[in-house]
Short mmCIF file of C-alpha atoms in Angstrom, two decimals:
data_model
loop_
_atom_site.label_atom_id
_atom_site.label_comp_id
_atom_site.label_asym_id
_atom_site.label_seq_id
_atom_site.Cartn_x
_atom_site.Cartn_y
_atom_site.Cartn_z
CA UNK A 25 -52.76 -101.11 -21.73
CA UNK A 26 -49.80 -103.42 -21.47
CA UNK A 27 -50.31 -107.14 -21.10
CA UNK A 28 -47.52 -108.61 -19.00
CA UNK A 29 -46.80 -112.31 -18.94
CA UNK A 30 -44.62 -113.28 -15.99
CA UNK A 31 -42.46 -116.25 -16.97
CA UNK A 32 -39.45 -118.16 -15.65
CA UNK A 33 -36.76 -118.60 -18.32
CA UNK A 34 -34.95 -121.25 -16.29
CA UNK A 35 -37.27 -123.82 -14.79
CA UNK A 36 -36.85 -127.56 -14.55
CA UNK A 37 -40.61 -128.07 -14.93
CA UNK A 38 -41.63 -129.25 -18.39
CA UNK A 39 -45.26 -128.35 -17.61
CA UNK A 40 -44.38 -124.74 -16.72
CA UNK A 41 -42.31 -124.43 -19.94
CA UNK A 42 -45.20 -125.76 -22.03
CA UNK A 43 -47.71 -123.45 -20.32
CA UNK A 44 -45.47 -120.43 -20.90
CA UNK A 45 -44.98 -121.41 -24.57
CA UNK A 46 -48.74 -121.85 -24.99
CA UNK A 47 -49.54 -118.36 -23.66
CA UNK A 48 -46.72 -116.56 -25.47
CA UNK A 49 -47.32 -118.47 -28.70
CA UNK A 50 -51.06 -117.68 -28.66
CA UNK A 51 -50.42 -113.97 -28.03
CA UNK A 52 -47.81 -113.80 -30.80
CA UNK A 53 -49.96 -115.75 -33.30
CA UNK A 54 -52.89 -113.43 -32.66
CA UNK A 55 -50.73 -110.32 -32.77
CA UNK A 56 -51.67 -109.30 -29.23
CA UNK A 57 -49.08 -106.92 -27.89
CA UNK A 58 -47.50 -108.08 -24.65
CA UNK A 59 -44.36 -107.88 -22.56
CA UNK A 60 -42.57 -110.91 -21.13
CA UNK A 61 -41.26 -110.39 -17.61
CA UNK A 62 -38.71 -112.97 -16.51
CA UNK A 63 -39.00 -113.51 -12.77
CA UNK A 64 -35.71 -115.41 -12.65
CA UNK A 65 -33.70 -112.38 -13.72
CA UNK A 66 -34.79 -109.83 -11.13
CA UNK A 67 -35.95 -110.63 -7.61
CA UNK A 68 -38.08 -107.47 -7.53
CA UNK A 69 -40.11 -108.70 -10.53
CA UNK A 70 -40.84 -112.02 -8.79
CA UNK A 71 -41.80 -110.21 -5.59
CA UNK A 72 -44.06 -107.79 -7.47
CA UNK A 73 -45.82 -110.68 -9.22
CA UNK A 74 -46.35 -112.58 -5.94
CA UNK A 75 -47.60 -109.52 -4.06
CA UNK A 76 -50.09 -108.57 -6.79
CA UNK A 77 -51.84 -111.92 -7.14
CA UNK A 78 -55.04 -111.65 -5.08
CA UNK A 79 -54.99 -113.76 -1.92
CA UNK A 80 -58.00 -115.83 -3.02
CA UNK A 81 -56.18 -116.75 -6.26
CA UNK A 82 -52.99 -118.01 -4.61
CA UNK A 83 -52.22 -121.72 -4.38
CA UNK A 84 -53.02 -123.34 -1.04
CA UNK A 85 -49.37 -124.44 -0.75
CA UNK A 86 -46.20 -122.94 -2.21
CA UNK A 87 -45.73 -120.01 -4.52
CA UNK A 88 -47.72 -119.18 -7.65
CA UNK A 89 -46.14 -120.71 -10.73
CA UNK A 90 -45.58 -118.90 -13.99
CA UNK A 91 -47.06 -117.97 -16.31
CA UNK A 92 -49.05 -115.30 -14.51
CA UNK A 93 -50.87 -112.72 -16.63
CA UNK A 94 -51.55 -109.07 -15.83
CA UNK A 95 -53.06 -106.15 -17.71
CA UNK A 96 -51.05 -103.21 -16.40
CA UNK A 97 -51.28 -103.75 -12.62
CA UNK A 98 -54.53 -105.72 -12.74
CA UNK A 99 -54.30 -109.49 -12.32
CA UNK A 100 -55.97 -111.44 -15.13
CA UNK A 101 -55.07 -114.97 -14.07
CA UNK A 102 -52.77 -117.95 -14.26
CA UNK A 103 -52.35 -120.50 -17.04
CA UNK A 104 -55.49 -122.43 -16.09
CA UNK A 105 -57.58 -119.22 -16.35
CA UNK A 106 -55.98 -118.41 -19.73
CA UNK A 107 -56.63 -121.94 -20.97
CA UNK A 108 -60.30 -121.74 -19.96
CA UNK A 109 -60.65 -118.36 -21.71
CA UNK A 110 -59.07 -119.89 -24.82
CA UNK A 111 -61.54 -122.77 -24.71
CA UNK A 112 -64.42 -120.31 -24.29
CA UNK A 113 -63.09 -118.15 -27.12
CA UNK A 114 -62.92 -115.20 -24.71
CA UNK A 115 -59.21 -114.45 -24.45
CA UNK A 116 -59.59 -110.77 -25.32
CA UNK A 117 -62.18 -110.33 -22.55
CA UNK A 118 -59.97 -112.31 -20.16
CA UNK A 119 -57.09 -109.94 -20.91
CA UNK A 120 -59.30 -106.85 -20.54
CA UNK A 121 -58.81 -105.92 -24.20
CA UNK A 122 -62.34 -106.39 -25.52
CA UNK A 123 -65.78 -107.47 -24.51
CA UNK A 124 -66.26 -110.49 -26.81
CA UNK A 125 -69.27 -112.28 -25.37
CA UNK A 126 -69.47 -111.25 -21.74
CA UNK A 127 -69.22 -107.46 -21.73
CA UNK A 128 -66.61 -107.38 -18.94
CA UNK A 129 -63.31 -109.05 -18.33
CA UNK A 130 -61.68 -110.93 -15.48
CA UNK A 131 -59.25 -108.00 -15.20
CA UNK A 132 -62.18 -105.58 -15.03
CA UNK A 133 -63.81 -107.80 -12.40
CA UNK A 134 -60.71 -107.54 -10.21
CA UNK A 135 -60.62 -103.74 -10.64
CA UNK A 136 -64.34 -103.47 -9.89
CA UNK A 137 -64.04 -105.58 -6.75
CA UNK A 138 -61.19 -103.40 -5.50
CA UNK A 139 -63.10 -100.23 -6.30
CA UNK A 140 -66.32 -101.43 -4.72
CA UNK A 141 -64.56 -101.84 -1.41
CA UNK A 142 -64.19 -98.05 -1.24
CA UNK A 143 -67.50 -96.95 -2.79
CA UNK A 144 -71.15 -97.84 -3.11
CA UNK A 145 -71.38 -97.87 -6.90
CA UNK A 146 -72.89 -100.84 -8.74
CA UNK A 147 -70.79 -102.89 -11.13
CA UNK A 148 -72.68 -101.46 -14.14
CA UNK A 149 -72.04 -97.88 -12.97
CA UNK A 150 -68.33 -98.57 -12.55
CA UNK A 151 -67.99 -100.21 -15.95
CA UNK A 152 -69.79 -97.28 -17.68
CA UNK A 153 -67.28 -94.77 -16.28
#
């Protein structure tokens, strides 16, 4: 599994820069393997990021701001979701890398919701497979 953090290397927003540094710094400090994807370098990376954020997680106005976090092709969340997971001491579960306290991750939840649309399995059955 590859954690991908979508960032913008050239942004005038101090808040975006701080959020990106917070996510990247935390992952580095905790030796969590990840890949930075700079959406300002390749248009196709920005488009991929925007297209793969679930509709219900998009901002009401404008485009989603970096950092956006994915585990492979599964959306984990934005900075606010990461921050909440950090506060709850559940970052590994948020990233889909471990169960910590909840037994399933936000990334797993997204995958399960997508899978349930095409089958009649329960969440527990899907997570056991």
